[in-house]
Amino acid sequence: MSIAQESIITKPTRRRIKRTPYLLILPGIGWLFLFFIFPLSTLFATSLQKPAGISPDDGFLPAFKVSNYSSALVEYYPQFFRGFLYSGIATVICLLLAYPIAYYMAFRARKYRNLMLVLIVAPFFASFLLRTNAWKTILSGDGIVVGFLNSFNLLPQDRILNTSLAVVAGLTYNFLPFMILPLYTSLEKIDPRLIEAAGDLYSPPSQRFWKVVWPLSIPGVISGTLLTFIPASGDYINAELLGSIKDKMIGNVIQSQFIDLRDYPTASALSFTFMAIILVMIYLYIRRAGTDDLV
Amino acid sequence: MASNRPKVEDLHLVNLTKSFDDFKAVDNLSLTIPAGSFFALLGPSGCGKTTTLRMVAGLDEPTSGQIKLGPDDITNLPPYKRWVNTVFQSYALFPHLTIYENVAFGLRRQKAENIDDQVKAMLELVELTTQAQKKPQQLSGGQQQRVALARALINEPDVLLLDEPLGALDLKLRRQMQLELKRIQTEVGITFVHVTHDQEEAMTMADTIAVMNEGKIEQLGSPVQIYEHPKTVFVANFLGQTNLFEGTVAGIEGDELVVKVKDTTFYVPLATTDIRSGRIILGVRPEKVKIVDQGKTGLPKNQINGSIKLTAFVGVSTQYEVITNWGQEISAFEQNVDPTDLGRPGQAVTLAWEPRHSFVLNPDDDLSAGLDTSWDE
Amino acid sequence: MFIIKLIREKTLQVFSVLIIVYLMLPLAVIILLSFNKPKGRQNTSWNEFSLDAWTNICRDQTICRAFSTSIQIGLLVTIISTIIGTMISFALIRHRYRGRGTTSLLVFLPLATPEVILGASLLALFLNIFIPLGFWTILLAQITFTISFVVVVVNARLAGMDPKLEQAAMDLYATPLQTFRYITFPIALPGILAAALLSFSLSFDDFIVTTFNSGRIVTFPIYIWGAALRGIPPQVNVIASLMFLGSLLLILVASLISKNRRATKV
């Protein structure tokens, strides 16, 4: 997602109102209203419903039960916090890992560039669940990774699986390509002569990076961090497969409230709160980073 | 390239105006471009020349006014219904089509006959026969330029529009293409309307030049006319270098106007101006100015004394900057006949030129009009 | 100076290779375990080499049925969301109209919505208006979130396209429809294909949104999720390996063809 995208718009050549753009957006906008905006409003309505009986099978009645929100928040604030904490840490690690390789591909890799791109994209085609599950094998107690780290006493719990470390590592692994690709796209657009020019104008390498490359790659950094942080914060697969019961994130709560407990009002209230927090965070983040164009 | 369309028609622009919000890019422009001529719209960037061109092509719609091709009003015709073709500034060659298909594009849309023959003949004309199956990005800048030209010309339009067609080429290639374009235009006899900010390019190729500034035409005429007898300071400055003097009319002597500039007297033929009294701006091109040691006789009538500030040897000529006793800098170009005899800085000299080489400009013009535009590209 | 420079260059290179290795590691495990004969039900540690799974992929019918369901859904989702998304992208990049900002906000929002919420909100809708969950609800849900990705990818391609090309076509007697057919569409095609590929992979691999709206339908990811507790049979690894190697091959062949095409014409 290159969020900061320069769109080239031709000046209107006819004065009368054009029908074409409206015909073009009609199916898509209709679809998104029907299956995105409308469901979100049903979700909101559901979040205020009250139970009709004792069991979820009795159904729920329309109401204006705002306390669904307060009680959900009081009960599940640790999972909210954990969700944002884990995904935040994973996002930062992804950025640290992705930037050098994206930089390498953009400026140094030359003939290996396409091969590297292919290797970064291809894992998408092997099931994401299966790949996450494979980490269980790699990180298992009798595997080499744990054995190696344990021989230096680097693991406080003597294991990785079923710890918060495993969850963060899993999130990092799963969303790393979503960080690399937008970063690469924005770095690749930078004319290498700009870096040379900066060097010519007496900038040492570190300044060349911070004063030239980094500012020009900001659109990629924004896209990458959003593409990593948003799905990671709502993820429950990694916590489920790699973490312990104490590592549950907000995604796990929403999933189990909806699917297992069928407490729809609570689940909806949690979803809505979560969505609101995400949107506020994105808004603040984009405002601070100074991009207006969203898609 | 047979066509049974009627013969080429004159292009008329009538009170053409184009506004973007509150900015007038083209301001009530009226102009007739005779059929078969090579016409240049010359001006700095932002003067409205490209907008004018795009309106003729049908790519921009005029805010008001009319565009006529002969008797037909084409103002509201979409671009694909006008017998007008464009050579775009960056060529806009279709990257996914071969050179052959790029050139054939217009004919295919018109469902023409003998497309293959016509394309081959056209590729021959622009000397690209061997490149026919390549893609545009595999060609050099000069070759791409020729494809763009061929792609437009093959349709035998009534008018061919060229938007800074040589801007992306290097100097040597540009010179070569200028002569080439001129040759092709004479050969095919189509009206060429050429938009450029390069005054040399305009003068080399065009029969008629319209100098544009701020959406209006400053002056229209043949290259010789507008160079030798600019009507405004803008035109004088924009086309080559000029020495300008602010003075007042002191009287009339015979068929010459007498002009006082500081303590010096200049003469201008009466025929060049209607002004008979008051303030005046007098101009002379540097190559008309002779530079000699002070005290020489037998010189042209207009003379100033001064001292050399700078001497620059540029090969075909030597260019001098001379300071008058009131501190004005004057340029003089001497043809390079005997380079051992160069003037030295500080040397006292006399500058002299014939009265008929002077021209007179509107005294209310800004003396720097048209000067800083050389930075526009 | 030279040594420092060398170290810096090499560090970057080594680091990049390590990242690639990191990304490939689970795939190596998946491929390796596809040749395994697991001791118990759990296929998580190496036991014995076997070609059983490879020679008998569909022994458990449910695996292959789940796989074919996922392929069917994936293809339908790809076709529909690519068409709808490409249309939006053309409107956004090629036209200036009232409501353009709203369009782009509406396209952005699904990208900013975590999958659980997307899945949950659609579930809430389907429950409230009593639409039975199944194949069609999965399709609706997946198209909803793939449209935005299509728009983003096609936008990138279209934004890089010089609008003068279309003007030149119109200038050369092409009607608006012909301009689209001969110029705009062929040039946008690589972007549209990339978008289609992306939406297929998103659909094929989607678990979270799908599981909320699947009812009794079992897609390939849903099968894996269910099997994860009981033990994933090596056949699943075989299918995943085939998908991975197949896509790798496909991309490599495609890039070789385009490279050849370039090479022969220079």
mmCIF file of N, CA, C and O in Angstrom, chain C residues 58-93:
data_model
loop_
_atom_site.group_PDB
_atom_site.id
_atom_site.type_symbol
_atom_site.label_atom_id
_atom_site.label_comp_id
_atom_site.label_asym_id
_atom_site.label_seq_id
_atom_site.Cartn_x
_atom_site.Cartn_y
_atom_site.Cartn_z
ATOM 1 N N CYS C 58 -4.160 -37.328 -1.949
ATOM 2 C CA CYS C 58 -5.570 -37.240 -1.617
ATOM 3 C C CYS C 58 -6.066 -38.431 -0.804
ATOM 4 O O CYS C 58 -7.242 -38.801 -0.889
ATOM 5 N N ARG C 59 -5.187 -39.070 -0.064
ATOM 6 C CA ARG C 59 -5.654 -40.206 0.717
ATOM 7 C C ARG C 59 -6.802 -39.763 1.621
ATOM 8 O O ARG C 59 -7.849 -40.383 1.664
ATOM 9 N N ASP C 60 -6.583 -38.657 2.336
ATOM 10 C CA ASP C 60 -7.672 -38.095 3.128
ATOM 11 C C ASP C 60 -8.447 -37.136 2.214
ATOM 12 O O ASP C 60 -7.963 -36.060 1.888
ATOM 13 N N GLN C 61 -9.642 -37.570 1.801
ATOM 14 C CA GLN C 61 -10.440 -36.789 0.852
ATOM 15 C C GLN C 61 -10.656 -35.347 1.312
ATOM 16 O O GLN C 61 -10.673 -34.424 0.505
ATOM 17 N N THR C 62 -10.809 -35.168 2.646
ATOM 18 C CA THR C 62 -11.144 -33.822 3.142
ATOM 19 C C THR C 62 -10.058 -32.817 2.791
ATOM 20 O O THR C 62 -10.344 -31.655 2.529
ATOM 21 N N ILE C 63 -8.798 -33.260 2.760
ATOM 22 C CA ILE C 63 -7.715 -32.331 2.427
ATOM 23 C C ILE C 63 -7.916 -31.782 1.014
ATOM 24 O O ILE C 63 -7.929 -30.585 0.779
ATOM 25 N N CYS C 64 -8.109 -32.717 0.078
ATOM 26 C CA CYS C 64 -8.206 -32.282 -1.307
ATOM 27 C C CYS C 64 -9.489 -31.521 -1.567
ATOM 28 O O CYS C 64 -9.529 -30.604 -2.380
ATOM 29 N N ARG C 65 -10.568 -31.895 -0.845
ATOM 30 C CA ARG C 65 -11.811 -31.159 -1.005
ATOM 31 C C ARG C 65 -11.614 -29.722 -0.500
ATOM 32 O O ARG C 65 -12.033 -28.764 -1.152
ATOM 33 N N ALA C 66 -10.964 -29.592 0.657
ATOM 34 C CA ALA C 66 -10.706 -28.252 1.206
ATOM 35 C C ALA C 66 -9.860 -27.446 0.233
ATOM 36 O O ALA C 66 -10.121 -26.268 -0.029
ATOM 37 N N PHE C 67 -8.847 -28.118 -0.329
ATOM 38 C CA PHE C 67 -7.962 -27.428 -1.262
ATOM 39 C C PHE C 67 -8.744 -26.933 -2.470
ATOM 40 O O PHE C 67 -8.621 -25.769 -2.870
ATOM 41 N N SER C 68 -9.600 -27.798 -3.014
ATOM 42 C CA SER C 68 -10.311 -27.380 -4.230
ATOM 43 C C SER C 68 -11.334 -26.287 -3.907
ATOM 44 O O SER C 68 -11.559 -25.383 -4.703
ATOM 45 N N THR C 69 -11.947 -26.343 -2.707
ATOM 46 C CA THR C 69 -12.839 -25.256 -2.299
ATOM 47 C C THR C 69 -12.081 -23.932 -2.286
ATOM 48 O O THR C 69 -12.553 -22.907 -2.796
ATOM 49 N N SER C 70 -10.886 -23.963 -1.694
ATOM 50 C CA SER C 70 -10.087 -22.739 -1.603
ATOM 51 C C SER C 70 -9.729 -22.204 -2.983
ATOM 52 O O SER C 70 -9.741 -20.996 -3.215
ATOM 53 N N ILE C 71 -9.397 -23.128 -3.902
ATOM 54 C CA ILE C 71 -9.053 -22.697 -5.254
ATOM 55 C C ILE C 71 -10.261 -22.049 -5.931
ATOM 56 O O ILE C 71 -10.166 -20.972 -6.537
ATOM 57 N N GLN C 72 -11.418 -22.706 -5.792
ATOM 58 C CA GLN C 72 -12.632 -22.147 -6.400
ATOM 59 C C GLN C 72 -12.926 -20.753 -5.874
ATOM 60 O O GLN C 72 -13.154 -19.806 -6.634
ATOM 61 N N ILE C 73 -12.942 -20.643 -4.540
ATOM 62 C CA ILE C 73 -13.218 -19.334 -3.929
ATOM 63 C C ILE C 73 -12.177 -18.326 -4.398
ATOM 64 O O ILE C 73 -12.498 -17.200 -4.785
ATOM 65 N N GLY C 74 -10.908 -18.766 -4.388
ATOM 66 C CA GLY C 74 -9.822 -17.871 -4.767
ATOM 67 C C GLY C 74 -10.006 -17.315 -6.176
ATOM 68 O O GLY C 74 -9.845 -16.117 -6.406
ATOM 69 N N LEU C 75 -10.368 -18.175 -7.109
ATOM 70 C CA LEU C 75 -10.529 -17.719 -8.489
ATOM 71 C C LEU C 75 -11.682 -16.731 -8.610
ATOM 72 O O LEU C 75 -11.552 -15.678 -9.241
ATOM 73 N N LEU C 76 -12.825 -17.076 -7.984
ATOM 74 C CA LEU C 76 -13.979 -16.170 -8.066
ATOM 75 C C LEU C 76 -13.668 -14.818 -7.434
ATOM 76 O O LEU C 76 -13.972 -13.764 -7.991
ATOM 77 N N VAL C 77 -13.050 -14.876 -6.243
ATOM 78 C CA VAL C 77 -12.699 -13.631 -5.555
ATOM 79 C C VAL C 77 -11.780 -12.800 -6.438
ATOM 80 O O VAL C 77 -11.964 -11.589 -6.594
ATOM 81 N N THR C 78 -10.778 -13.476 -7.041
ATOM 82 C CA THR C 78 -9.812 -12.764 -7.870
ATOM 83 C C THR C 78 -10.501 -12.045 -9.025
ATOM 84 O O THR C 78 -10.278 -10.851 -9.251
ATOM 85 N N ILE C 79 -11.359 -12.764 -9.731
ATOM 86 C CA ILE C 79 -12.012 -12.162 -10.899
ATOM 87 C C ILE C 79 -12.845 -10.951 -10.479
ATOM 88 O O ILE C 79 -12.683 -9.845 -11.006
ATOM 89 N N ILE C 80 -13.703 -11.155 -9.475
ATOM 90 C CA ILE C 80 -14.631 -10.078 -9.114
ATOM 91 C C ILE C 80 -13.894 -8.884 -8.516
ATOM 92 O O ILE C 80 -14.098 -7.739 -8.921
ATOM 93 N N SER C 81 -13.005 -9.146 -7.551
ATOM 94 C CA SER C 81 -12.373 -7.990 -6.901
ATOM 95 C C SER C 81 -11.411 -7.276 -7.847
ATOM 96 O O SER C 81 -11.248 -6.057 -7.763
ATOM 97 N N THR C 82 -10.791 -8.009 -8.782
ATOM 98 C CA THR C 82 -9.902 -7.334 -9.726
ATOM 99 C C THR C 82 -10.691 -6.387 -10.629
ATOM 100 O O THR C 82 -10.277 -5.252 -10.868
ATOM 101 N N ILE C 83 -11.841 -6.854 -11.094
ATOM 102 C CA ILE C 83 -12.649 -5.978 -11.964
ATOM 103 C C ILE C 83 -13.133 -4.757 -11.187
ATOM 104 O O ILE C 83 -12.916 -3.607 -11.604
ATOM 105 N N ILE C 84 -13.738 -4.996 -10.032
ATOM 106 C CA ILE C 84 -14.298 -3.878 -9.258
ATOM 107 C C ILE C 84 -13.195 -2.901 -8.831
ATOM 108 O O ILE C 84 -13.323 -1.682 -8.964
ATOM 109 N N GLY C 85 -12.086 -3.460 -8.339
ATOM 110 C CA GLY C 85 -10.995 -2.617 -7.849
ATOM 111 C C GLY C 85 -10.351 -1.811 -8.959
ATOM 112 O O GLY C 85 -10.026 -0.636 -8.794
ATOM 113 N N THR C 86 -10.156 -2.453 -10.129
ATOM 114 C CA THR C 86 -9.541 -1.745 -11.249
ATOM 115 C C THR C 86 -10.415 -0.576 -11.689
ATOM 116 O O THR C 86 -9.922 0.508 -11.991
ATOM 117 N N MET C 87 -11.724 -0.792 -11.677
ATOM 118 C CA MET C 87 -12.633 0.296 -12.065
ATOM 119 C C MET C 87 -12.479 1.490 -11.113
ATOM 120 O O MET C 87 -12.376 2.641 -11.546
ATOM 121 N N ILE C 88 -12.441 1.202 -9.815
ATOM 122 C CA ILE C 88 -12.267 2.292 -8.840
ATOM 123 C C ILE C 88 -10.947 3.015 -9.100
ATOM 124 O O ILE C 88 -10.858 4.243 -9.100
ATOM 125 N N SER C 89 -9.900 2.211 -9.348
ATOM 126 C CA SER C 89 -8.586 2.803 -9.550
ATOM 127 C C SER C 89 -8.572 3.740 -10.760
ATOM 128 O O SER C 89 -8.004 4.834 -10.699
ATOM 129 N N PHE C 90 -9.219 3.330 -11.835
ATOM 130 C CA PHE C 90 -9.294 4.206 -13.005
ATOM 131 C C PHE C 90 -10.000 5.510 -12.653
ATOM 132 O O PHE C 90 -9.566 6.589 -13.062
ATOM 133 N N ALA C 91 -11.080 5.405 -11.887
ATOM 134 C CA ALA C 91 -11.803 6.627 -11.507
ATOM 135 C C ALA C 91 -10.907 7.522 -10.661
ATOM 136 O O ALA C 91 -10.824 8.732 -10.886
ATOM 137 N N LEU C 92 -10.182 6.915 -9.702
ATOM 138 C CA LEU C 92 -9.366 7.710 -8.776
ATOM 139 C C LEU C 92 -8.214 8.401 -9.476
ATOM 140 O O LEU C 92 -7.901 9.556 -9.208
ATOM 141 N N ILE C 93 -7.541 7.675 -10.377
ATOM 142 C CA ILE C 93 -6.321 8.225 -10.966
ATOM 143 C C ILE C 93 -6.608 9.017 -12.227
ATOM 144 O O ILE C 93 -5.973 10.022 -12.513
#
